[in-house]
Amino acid sequence: MKKIHVFNIIAGIIIIVSMSLVIAGGSNNIPYFLITLFFISYLMQVRNFVEIVWVMLTGLLVVWSLGSLLSHLFAP
């Protein structure tokens, strides 16, 4: 398995779990948009269409998703 697939599996788990927690907590349509953007990013990486841009976008989505988990991780 290529390194990019391992990265996308880990990123997908992080993004989907964190965005589902946001959706369960009651949110607008932004989590749905981010999950859809992740799947588009993955498909573009598999097709090698300007791959480095889509890898950076996936990394940005992971950072954004981890940021939404901060309230769950550090809640008193």
PDB file of C-alpha atoms in Angstrom:
ATOM      1  CA  MET A   1       0.000   0.000   0.000  1.00  0.00           C
ATOM      2  CA  LYS A   2       1.334   3.423  -0.886  1.00  0.00           C
ATOM      3  CA  LYS A   3       2.097   5.962   1.812  1.00  0.00           C
ATOM      4  CA  ILE A   4      -0.566   8.295   0.466  1.00  0.00           C
ATOM      5  CA  HIS A   5      -3.275   5.675   1.065  1.00  0.00           C
ATOM      6  CA  VAL A   6      -2.186   5.184   4.673  1.00  0.00           C
ATOM      7  CA  PHE A   7      -2.240   8.967   5.174  1.00  0.00           C
ATOM      8  CA  ASN A   8      -5.725   9.189   3.677  1.00  0.00           C
ATOM      9  CA  ILE A   9      -7.070   6.335   5.804  1.00  0.00           C
ATOM     10  CA  ILE A  10      -5.838   7.967   9.006  1.00  0.00           C
ATOM     11  CA  ALA A  11      -6.999  11.414   7.849  1.00  0.00           C
ATOM     12  CA  GLY A  12     -10.402  10.034   6.870  1.00  0.00           C
ATOM     13  CA  ILE A  13     -10.942   8.444  10.248  1.00  0.00           C
ATOM     14  CA  ILE A  14      -9.998  11.670  12.034  1.00  0.00           C
ATOM     15  CA  ILE A  15     -12.154  13.856   9.787  1.00  0.00           C
ATOM     16  CA  ILE A  16     -15.231  11.632   9.811  1.00  0.00           C
ATOM     17  CA  VAL A  17     -15.163  10.984  13.571  1.00  0.00           C
ATOM     18  CA  SER A  18     -14.597  14.610  14.518  1.00  0.00           C
ATOM     19  CA  MET A  19     -17.164  15.956  12.066  1.00  0.00           C
ATOM     20  CA  SER A  20     -19.749  13.379  13.174  1.00  0.00           C
ATOM     21  CA  LEU A  21     -19.239  14.601  16.753  1.00  0.00           C
ATOM     22  CA  VAL A  22     -19.820  18.155  15.541  1.00  0.00           C
ATOM     23  CA  ILE A  23     -22.947  17.072  13.649  1.00  0.00           C
ATOM     24  CA  ALA A  24     -24.242  15.192  16.717  1.00  0.00           C
ATOM     25  CA  GLY A  25     -23.646  18.293  18.810  1.00  0.00           C
ATOM     26  CA  GLY A  26     -25.871  20.313  16.490  1.00  0.00           C
ATOM     27  CA  SER A  27     -24.198  22.277  13.776  1.00  0.00           C
ATOM     28  CA  ASN A  28     -24.819  23.821  10.399  1.00  0.00           C
ATOM     29  CA  ASN A  29     -23.817  22.326   7.025  1.00  0.00           C
ATOM     30  CA  ILE A  30     -20.060  22.962   7.317  1.00  0.00           C
ATOM     31  CA  PRO A  31     -19.206  19.418   8.574  1.00  0.00           C
ATOM     32  CA  TYR A  32     -21.039  17.886   5.618  1.00  0.00           C
ATOM     33  CA  PHE A  33     -19.079  20.155   3.287  1.00  0.00           C
ATOM     34  CA  LEU A  34     -15.768  19.166   4.906  1.00  0.00           C
ATOM     35  CA  ILE A  35     -16.503  15.436   4.643  1.00  0.00           C
ATOM     36  CA  THR A  36     -17.477  15.870   0.978  1.00  0.00           C
ATOM     37  CA  LEU A  37     -14.330  17.912   0.349  1.00  0.00           C
ATOM     38  CA  PHE A  38     -12.246  15.121   1.879  1.00  0.00           C
ATOM     39  CA  PHE A  39     -13.738  12.522  -0.474  1.00  0.00           C
ATOM     40  CA  ILE A  40     -13.176  14.809  -3.482  1.00  0.00           C
ATOM     41  CA  SER A  41      -9.603  15.351  -2.332  1.00  0.00           C
ATOM     42  CA  TYR A  42      -9.034  11.607  -2.015  1.00  0.00           C
ATOM     43  CA  LEU A  43     -10.395  10.906  -5.495  1.00  0.00           C
ATOM     44  CA  MET A  44      -8.193  13.605  -7.013  1.00  0.00           C
ATOM     45  CA  GLN A  45      -5.128  12.160  -5.248  1.00  0.00           C
ATOM     46  CA  VAL A  46      -5.870   8.670  -6.563  1.00  0.00           C
ATOM     47  CA  ARG A  47      -6.148  10.046 -10.103  1.00  0.00           C
ATOM     48  CA  ASN A  48      -2.840  11.976  -9.681  1.00  0.00           C
ATOM     49  CA  PHE A  49      -4.462  15.289 -10.598  1.00  0.00           C
ATOM     50  CA  VAL A  50      -2.086  17.896  -9.073  1.00  0.00           C
ATOM     51  CA  GLU A  51      -1.557  15.539  -6.158  1.00  0.00           C
ATOM     52  CA  ILE A  52       0.474  17.861  -3.903  1.00  0.00           C
ATOM     53  CA  VAL A  53      -2.345  20.428  -3.760  1.00  0.00           C
ATOM     54  CA  TRP A  54      -4.863  17.797  -2.666  1.00  0.00           C
ATOM     55  CA  VAL A  55      -2.458  16.384  -0.059  1.00  0.00           C
ATOM     56  CA  MET A  56      -2.069  19.866   1.428  1.00  0.00           C
ATOM     57  CA  LEU A  57      -5.855  20.310   1.414  1.00  0.00           C
ATOM     58  CA  THR A  58      -6.304  16.991   3.225  1.00  0.00           C
ATOM     59  CA  GLY A  59      -3.711  18.069   5.797  1.00  0.00           C
ATOM     60  CA  LEU A  60      -5.575  21.333   6.306  1.00  0.00           C
ATOM     61  CA  LEU A  61      -8.845  19.442   6.778  1.00  0.00           C
ATOM     62  CA  VAL A  62      -7.196  17.201   9.390  1.00  0.00           C
ATOM     63  CA  VAL A  63      -5.885  20.224  11.313  1.00  0.00           C
ATOM     64  CA  TRP A  64      -9.316  21.860  11.157  1.00  0.00           C
ATOM     65  CA  SER A  65     -10.989  18.644  12.338  1.00  0.00           C
ATOM     66  CA  LEU A  66      -8.548  18.259  15.228  1.00  0.00           C
ATOM     67  CA  GLY A  67      -9.278  21.866  16.156  1.00  0.00           C
ATOM     68  CA  SER A  68     -12.952  21.021  16.504  1.00  0.00           C
ATOM     69  CA  LEU A  69     -12.024  18.178  18.879  1.00  0.00           C
ATOM     70  CA  LEU A  70     -10.189  20.483  21.310  1.00  0.00           C
ATOM     71  CA  SER A  71     -13.353  21.206  23.253  1.00  0.00           C
ATOM     72  CA  HIS A  72     -13.892  17.450  23.751  1.00  0.00           C
ATOM     73  CA  LEU A  73     -10.285  16.754  24.727  1.00  0.00           C
ATOM     74  CA  PHE A  74      -9.735  19.590  27.192  1.00  0.00           C
ATOM     75  CA  ALA A  75     -13.210  19.990  28.676  1.00  0.00           C
ATOM     76  CA  PRO A  76     -13.250  20.299  32.471  1.00  0.00           C
TER      77      PRO A  76
END
